[in-house]
C-alpha cells in the first residue's frame, strides 16, 4: 500500500518516446538515437530542442557547468507535448570536450517538475550530477536522477535509483512507511523522507522522519543505515483561523 504511493521513479517506462504519442513504447537506446548532437543543434541549445520527439517540444531552460580538466557539461530542459496525452519534461545532459565535440551524458524525465543539474561532487575519485524532480499528482513522489563518472570510467552513466524506496521501507518498523518526496544530499550520501503511520491521511504523514546513509555500488544506489525515531500523536488537532489571535 505505502510504497505504491511514495518515492523513487527512476525505473518507470519512458514517458516521451520518439513518434510523439503516448501509444508507443520504447527503450532508452531508442530515445538516445533521437537526440541530435550536431554542432548547429548544440550551438543553438537555448532555442532548439535536442530531442527529435515527434510531438511539440519547447526549450524551457539551458545552461552549462564549466569544468577544468574534465571538460564542460551542457544541459537543456524541454517541455514535451505529445499529440495526445499528458505533457512531460525532459532534461538532456551533454559532455563537451575542449574541441567542442559533444556526447550524450544522459537524460531524465518527469511527469511533473524537473530541476537543473547540480555538480554535487567533483574530486579525484568521482563526479556526481544530481537532477532533482517530482512526479505529477498528489502522491508527491520523486523523479530524481543521478549521474556518475570516474577516472577509470570517465564516460557518464546513470545510477539506478529505482529500488531505494523499497529498501528504505523494509528497514522501517511494522506499521510505518515512507511518504515522499525524499530529500537527497548526494555530496554527503544522505537522504531524508517523511514517514507515515496507520491512520494518516494522504496529505499529512505524522509518523516522523527517516534518515538514510547511502552508497553507490556499481551503478546502483543502496542504503547502508537507517536512523528513525517514531513520532506519536499528542492528542486532538488544534486549528486556529488567522486573525483570531490577540497580540
CSV table of N, CA, C and O in Angstrom, one decimal, residues 158-226:
chain,number,residue,atom,x,y,z
A,158,UNK,N,24.2,6.6,-15.7
A,158,UNK,CA,23.1,6.9,-14.7
A,158,UNK,C,23.1,5.9,-13.6
A,158,UNK,O,23.2,4.7,-13.9
A,159,UNK,N,22.9,6.4,-12.4
A,159,UNK,CA,22.8,5.5,-11.2
A,159,UNK,C,21.4,5.1,-11.1
A,159,UNK,O,20.4,5.9,-11.2
A,160,UNK,N,21.1,3.8,-10.8
A,160,UNK,CA,19.8,3.2,-10.7
A,160,UNK,C,19.3,3.6,-9.3
A,160,UNK,O,19.7,3.1,-8.3
A,161,UNK,N,18.2,4.4,-9.3
A,161,UNK,CA,17.6,4.8,-8.0
A,161,UNK,C,16.2,4.1,-7.8
A,161,UNK,O,15.4,4.4,-6.9
A,162,UNK,N,16.0,3.1,-8.6
A,162,UNK,CA,14.6,2.5,-8.8
A,162,UNK,C,14.1,1.8,-7.5
A,162,UNK,O,12.9,1.8,-7.3
A,163,UNK,N,15.0,1.2,-6.7
A,163,UNK,CA,14.5,0.4,-5.6
A,163,UNK,C,14.9,0.9,-4.3
A,163,UNK,O,14.8,0.2,-3.3
A,164,UNK,N,15.5,2.2,-4.2
A,164,UNK,CA,16.0,2.6,-2.9
A,164,UNK,C,14.8,2.8,-1.9
A,164,UNK,O,14.9,2.6,-0.7
A,165,UNK,N,13.6,3.2,-2.4
A,165,UNK,CA,12.5,3.4,-1.6
A,165,UNK,C,12.0,2.1,-1.0
A,165,UNK,O,11.5,2.0,0.2
A,166,UNK,N,12.0,1.1,-1.8
A,166,UNK,CA,11.6,-0.2,-1.3
A,166,UNK,C,12.6,-0.7,-0.3
A,166,UNK,O,12.2,-1.3,0.8
A,167,UNK,N,13.9,-0.5,-0.5
A,167,UNK,CA,14.9,-0.8,0.5
A,167,UNK,C,14.6,-0.1,1.8
A,167,UNK,O,14.6,-0.7,2.9
A,168,UNK,N,14.3,1.2,1.7
A,168,UNK,CA,14.1,2.0,2.9
A,168,UNK,C,12.8,1.6,3.6
A,168,UNK,O,12.8,1.7,4.9
A,169,UNK,N,11.8,1.3,2.9
A,169,UNK,CA,10.5,0.9,3.5
A,169,UNK,C,10.7,-0.4,4.3
A,169,UNK,O,10.1,-0.6,5.4
A,170,UNK,N,11.5,-1.3,3.8
A,170,UNK,CA,11.7,-2.6,4.5
A,170,UNK,C,12.5,-2.4,5.8
A,170,UNK,O,12.4,-3.2,6.8
A,171,UNK,N,13.3,-1.3,5.9
A,171,UNK,CA,14.0,-1.1,7.2
A,171,UNK,C,13.2,-0.4,8.3
A,171,UNK,O,13.6,-0.4,9.4
A,172,UNK,N,12.0,0.1,8.0
A,172,UNK,CA,11.2,0.7,9.0
A,172,UNK,C,10.4,-0.3,9.8
A,172,UNK,O,10.2,-1.4,9.3
A,173,UNK,N,10.1,0.0,11.0
A,173,UNK,CA,9.3,-0.9,11.8
A,173,UNK,C,7.9,-1.1,11.2
A,173,UNK,O,7.4,-0.3,10.4
A,174,UNK,N,7.3,-2.2,11.6
A,174,UNK,CA,5.9,-2.5,11.1
A,174,UNK,C,5.0,-1.4,11.5
A,174,UNK,O,5.0,-0.9,12.6
A,175,UNK,N,4.1,-1.0,10.5
A,175,UNK,CA,3.1,0.0,10.8
A,175,UNK,C,3.6,1.4,10.3
A,175,UNK,O,2.8,2.3,10.5
A,176,UNK,N,4.8,1.5,9.8
A,176,UNK,CA,5.3,2.8,9.3
A,176,UNK,C,5.7,2.6,7.8
A,176,UNK,O,6.2,1.5,7.4
A,177,UNK,N,5.6,3.6,7.0
A,177,UNK,CA,6.0,3.5,5.6
A,177,UNK,C,6.4,4.9,5.2
A,177,UNK,O,6.0,5.9,5.7
A,178,UNK,N,7.2,4.9,4.1
A,178,UNK,CA,7.7,6.2,3.6
A,178,UNK,C,6.7,6.9,2.8
A,178,UNK,O,5.8,6.3,2.1
A,179,UNK,N,6.7,8.2,2.9
A,179,UNK,CA,5.7,9.0,2.1
A,179,UNK,C,6.5,10.2,1.5
A,179,UNK,O,7.0,11.0,2.3
A,180,UNK,N,6.6,10.3,0.2
A,180,UNK,CA,7.5,11.2,-0.4
A,180,UNK,C,7.0,12.7,-0.3
A,180,UNK,O,5.9,12.9,0.2
A,181,UNK,N,7.8,13.6,-0.9
A,181,UNK,CA,9.1,13.3,-1.6
A,181,UNK,C,10.2,13.2,-0.6
A,181,UNK,O,10.2,13.8,0.5
A,182,UNK,N,11.3,12.5,-1.0
A,182,UNK,CA,12.5,12.5,-0.2
A,182,UNK,C,13.4,13.7,-0.6
A,182,UNK,O,13.3,14.3,-1.6
A,183,UNK,N,14.3,14.0,0.3
A,183,UNK,CA,15.3,15.0,0.1
A,183,UNK,C,16.7,14.3,0.0
A,183,UNK,O,17.1,13.7,1.0
A,184,UNK,N,17.4,14.4,-1.1
A,184,UNK,CA,18.7,13.8,-1.3
A,184,UNK,C,19.8,14.8,-1.1
A,184,UNK,O,19.7,16.0,-1.6
A,185,UNK,N,20.8,14.4,-0.4
A,185,UNK,CA,22.0,15.3,-0.2
A,185,UNK,C,23.2,14.4,-0.7
A,185,UNK,O,23.9,13.7,0.1
A,186,UNK,N,23.4,14.3,-2.0
A,186,UNK,CA,24.4,13.3,-2.5
A,186,UNK,C,25.8,13.7,-2.3
A,186,UNK,O,26.7,12.8,-2.3
A,187,UNK,N,26.1,14.9,-2.0
A,187,UNK,CA,27.5,15.2,-1.6
A,187,UNK,C,27.9,14.6,-0.2
A,187,UNK,O,29.1,14.4,0.1
A,188,UNK,N,26.9,14.3,0.6
A,188,UNK,CA,27.1,13.7,1.9
A,188,UNK,C,26.6,12.2,1.9
A,188,UNK,O,26.6,11.6,2.9
A,189,UNK,N,26.0,11.8,0.7
A,189,UNK,CA,25.4,10.5,0.5
A,189,UNK,C,24.4,10.2,1.7
A,189,UNK,O,24.5,9.3,2.5
A,190,UNK,N,23.4,11.1,1.7
A,190,UNK,CA,22.4,11.1,2.7
A,190,UNK,C,21.0,11.4,2.1
A,190,UNK,O,20.9,12.1,1.1
A,191,UNK,N,20.0,10.9,2.7
A,191,UNK,CA,18.6,11.2,2.3
A,191,UNK,C,17.7,11.2,3.5
A,191,UNK,O,17.9,10.5,4.5
A,192,UNK,N,16.7,12.0,3.5
A,192,UNK,CA,15.6,12.1,4.5
A,192,UNK,C,14.3,12.0,3.8
A,192,UNK,O,14.1,12.5,2.7
A,193,UNK,N,13.3,11.4,4.5
A,193,UNK,CA,12.0,11.3,3.9
A,193,UNK,C,11.0,11.2,5.1
A,193,UNK,O,11.2,10.7,6.1
A,194,UNK,N,9.8,11.9,4.8
A,194,UNK,CA,8.7,11.8,5.8
A,194,UNK,C,8.2,10.3,5.9
A,194,UNK,O,8.3,9.5,5.0
A,195,UNK,N,7.7,10.0,7.1
A,195,UNK,CA,7.2,8.7,7.4
A,195,UNK,C,5.8,8.8,7.8
A,195,UNK,O,5.4,9.6,8.7
A,196,UNK,N,4.9,8.0,7.3
A,196,UNK,CA,3.5,7.9,7.7
A,196,UNK,C,3.3,6.7,8.6
A,196,UNK,O,4.1,5.7,8.6
A,197,UNK,N,2.2,6.7,9.3
A,197,UNK,CA,1.8,5.6,10.2
A,197,UNK,C,0.3,5.3,9.9
A,197,UNK,O,-0.4,6.1,9.3
A,198,UNK,N,-0.1,4.2,10.5
A,198,UNK,CA,-1.5,3.9,10.3
A,198,UNK,C,-2.4,5.0,10.8
A,198,UNK,O,-2.3,5.6,11.8
A,199,UNK,N,-3.4,5.3,9.9
A,199,UNK,CA,-4.4,6.3,10.2
A,199,UNK,C,-4.1,7.7,9.6
A,199,UNK,O,-4.9,8.6,9.6
A,200,UNK,N,-2.9,7.9,9.1
A,200,UNK,CA,-2.5,9.1,8.4
A,200,UNK,C,-3.3,9.3,7.1
A,200,UNK,O,-3.5,8.3,6.4
A,201,UNK,N,-3.6,10.5,6.8
A,201,UNK,CA,-4.2,10.8,5.5
A,201,UNK,C,-3.1,10.9,4.5
A,201,UNK,O,-1.9,10.9,4.7
A,202,UNK,N,-3.6,11.0,3.2
A,202,UNK,CA,-2.7,11.1,2.1
A,202,UNK,C,-1.8,12.3,2.1
A,202,UNK,O,-0.6,12.3,1.7
A,203,UNK,N,-2.3,13.4,2.7
A,203,UNK,CA,-1.6,14.7,2.6
A,203,UNK,C,-0.6,14.8,3.7
A,203,UNK,O,0.4,15.6,3.6
A,204,UNK,N,-0.8,14.1,4.9
A,204,UNK,CA,-0.1,14.5,6.1
A,204,UNK,C,0.5,13.4,6.8
A,204,UNK,O,-0.1,12.9,7.8
A,205,UNK,N,1.7,13.0,6.4
A,205,UNK,CA,2.4,11.9,7.2
A,205,UNK,C,2.8,12.5,8.6
A,205,UNK,O,3.4,13.5,8.7
A,206,UNK,N,2.5,11.7,9.6
A,206,UNK,CA,2.8,12.1,11.0
A,206,UNK,C,3.6,11.1,11.8
A,206,UNK,O,3.5,11.0,13.0
A,207,UNK,N,4.3,10.2,11.1
A,207,UNK,CA,5.0,9.2,11.8
A,207,UNK,C,6.4,9.5,12.1
A,207,UNK,O,7.1,8.7,12.8
A,208,UNK,N,6.9,10.7,11.7
A,208,UNK,CA,8.3,11.0,11.9
A,208,UNK,C,9.1,11.2,10.6
A,208,UNK,O,8.5,11.4,9.6
A,209,UNK,N,10.4,11.1,10.7
A,209,UNK,CA,11.3,11.3,9.6
A,209,UNK,C,12.3,10.2,9.6
A,209,UNK,O,12.8,9.8,10.7
A,210,UNK,N,12.6,9.6,8.4
A,210,UNK,CA,13.6,8.6,8.3
A,210,UNK,C,14.9,9.2,7.7
A,210,UNK,O,14.8,10.0,6.8
A,211,UNK,N,16.0,8.9,8.2
A,211,UNK,CA,17.3,9.4,7.7
A,211,UNK,C,18.2,8.2,7.3
A,211,UNK,O,18.4,7.3,8.1
A,212,UNK,N,18.6,8.3,6.1
A,212,UNK,CA,19.4,7.2,5.5
A,212,UNK,C,20.8,7.6,5.1
A,212,UNK,O,21.0,8.6,4.5
A,213,UNK,N,21.7,6.7,5.3
A,213,UNK,CA,23.0,6.8,4.7
A,213,UNK,C,23.0,6.0,3.5
A,213,UNK,O,22.5,4.9,3.4
A,214,UNK,N,23.7,6.5,2.4
A,214,UNK,CA,23.6,5.9,1.1
A,214,UNK,C,25.0,5.6,0.6
A,214,UNK,O,26.0,6.1,1.1
A,215,UNK,N,25.0,4.7,-0.4
A,215,UNK,CA,26.3,4.4,-1.1
A,215,UNK,C,25.9,4.0,-2.5
A,215,UNK,O,24.8,3.6,-2.9
A,216,UNK,N,26.9,4.2,-3.4
A,216,UNK,CA,26.8,3.8,-4.8
A,216,UNK,C,27.6,2.5,-5.0
A,216,UNK,O,28.8,2.5,-4.8
A,217,UNK,N,27.0,1.4,-5.3
A,217,UNK,CA,27.7,0.2,-5.6
A,217,UNK,C,27.4,-0.3,-7.0
A,217,UNK,O,26.3,-0.6,-7.4
A,218,UNK,N,28.5,-0.2,-7.8
A,218,UNK,CA,28.3,-0.4,-9.2
A,218,UNK,C,27.5,0.8,-9.8
A,218,UNK,O,27.9,1.9,-9.7
A,219,UNK,N,26.4,0.5,-10.4
A,219,UNK,CA,25.5,1.6,-10.9
A,219,UNK,C,24.2,1.7,-10.1
A,219,UNK,O,23.2,2.1,-10.7
A,220,UNK,N,24.2,1.3,-8.9
A,220,UNK,CA,23.0,1.2,-8.1
A,220,UNK,C,23.2,1.9,-6.8
A,220,UNK,O,24.2,1.8,-6.1
A,221,UNK,N,22.1,2.7,-6.4
A,221,UNK,CA,22.1,3.3,-5.1
A,221,UNK,C,21.6,2.3,-4.0
A,221,UNK,O,20.6,1.7,-4.2
A,222,UNK,N,22.4,2.2,-3.0
A,222,UNK,CA,22.0,1.3,-1.9
A,222,UNK,C,22.0,2.0,-0.6
A,222,UNK,O,22.6,3.0,-0.4
A,223,UNK,N,21.2,1.5,0.4
A,223,UNK,CA,21.0,2.1,1.7
A,223,UNK,C,21.9,1.3,2.6
A,223,UNK,O,21.9,0.1,2.7
A,224,UNK,N,22.7,2.0,3.4
A,224,UNK,CA,23.6,1.3,4.4
A,224,UNK,C,23.2,1.5,5.8
A,224,UNK,O,23.7,0.7,6.7
A,225,UNK,N,22.4,2.5,6.1
A,225,UNK,CA,22.0,2.7,7.5
A,225,UNK,C,20.7,3.5,7.6
A,225,UNK,O,20.5,4.4,6.8
A,226,UNK,N,19.9,3.2,8.6
A,226,UNK,CA,18.6,3.9,8.9
A,226,UNK,C,18.7,4.5,10.3
A,226,UNK,O,19.1,3.8,11.2
